Amino acid sequence: MAREELTRLTGSGDGPCDDPCGSEDCPNVYVTASGSIVVQGDVSHAFRPPAGEGLVEIPESVLREAVRALGW
């Protein structure tokens, strides 16, 4: 799936967690066309996840902005 196929919920320029980095490499939350959530963040080594899965860390403010964008 290409990034262009996702709807970016955070870092859009109007939320509380907007980051001055200005690149798409910042922690972000996206939603797919089917409604699944995709999270981009720093790789976490908190524990070893099952094969095929990964762990990422994102700031709480990014998650709050995503929830606000979804209207939850």
Coordinates of C-alpha atoms in Angstrom, one line a residue:
M1 CA 0.0 0.0 0.0
A2 CA 1.4 3.4 -0.9
R3 CA 1.3 6.4 1.5
E4 CA -0.8 8.2 -1.1
E5 CA -3.6 5.7 -0.5
L6 CA -3.8 6.6 3.2
T7 CA -5.6 9.5 4.9
R8 CA -3.3 11.3 7.2
L9 CA -5.0 12.2 10.5
T10 CA -2.1 14.0 12.3
G11 CA 0.5 16.6 11.4
S12 CA -1.8 18.3 8.9
G13 CA -1.0 21.8 10.1
D14 CA -4.1 22.4 12.3
G15 CA -3.6 20.1 15.3
P16 CA -1.9 20.5 18.7
C17 CA 0.9 18.1 18.0
D18 CA 2.1 19.6 14.7
D19 CA 5.8 19.3 14.5
P20 CA 8.2 21.8 12.9
C21 CA 10.0 18.9 11.1
G22 CA 7.8 19.5 8.0
S23 CA 8.6 16.0 6.6
E24 CA 6.5 12.9 6.5
D25 CA 9.0 11.1 8.7
C26 CA 7.4 12.4 11.9
P27 CA 5.2 10.2 14.1
N28 CA 1.8 10.1 12.5
V29 CA -1.5 8.2 12.4
Y30 CA -3.2 7.3 9.1
V31 CA -6.5 5.6 8.2
T32 CA -6.9 3.2 5.3
A33 CA -9.8 3.1 2.8
S34 CA -11.2 0.1 4.8
G35 CA -11.0 2.0 8.1
S36 CA -7.9 0.3 9.6
I37 CA -5.4 2.5 11.5
V38 CA -1.7 2.7 10.4
V39 CA 0.7 4.2 12.9
Q40 CA 4.1 5.6 12.0
G41 CA 6.6 6.2 14.8
D42 CA 10.0 5.4 16.3
V43 CA 10.8 1.7 16.5
S44 CA 10.4 0.4 20.0
H45 CA 12.3 -2.5 21.6
A46 CA 10.0 -2.8 24.6
F47 CA 9.5 -6.5 23.8
R48 CA 9.8 -8.9 20.9
P49 CA 6.5 -9.0 19.0
P50 CA 5.3 -12.0 17.0
A51 CA 6.7 -12.6 13.5
G52 CA 5.1 -10.2 11.0
E53 CA 4.3 -7.5 13.6
G54 CA 6.3 -4.5 14.8
L55 CA 6.2 -2.0 17.7
V56 CA 6.3 1.8 17.3
E57 CA 6.2 4.6 19.8
I58 CA 4.3 7.8 19.2
P59 CA 3.8 10.8 21.5
E60 CA 0.4 10.9 23.3
S61 CA -0.3 14.2 21.6
V62 CA -0.2 12.4 18.2
L63 CA -2.8 9.8 19.4
R64 CA -5.0 12.6 20.9
E65 CA -4.9 14.5 17.6
A66 CA -5.9 11.3 15.7
V67 CA -8.8 10.7 18.0
R68 CA -9.9 14.3 17.6
A69 CA -9.6 14.0 13.8
L70 CA -11.8 10.9 13.8
G71 CA -14.4 12.6 16.0
W72 CA -14.2 10.0 18.7

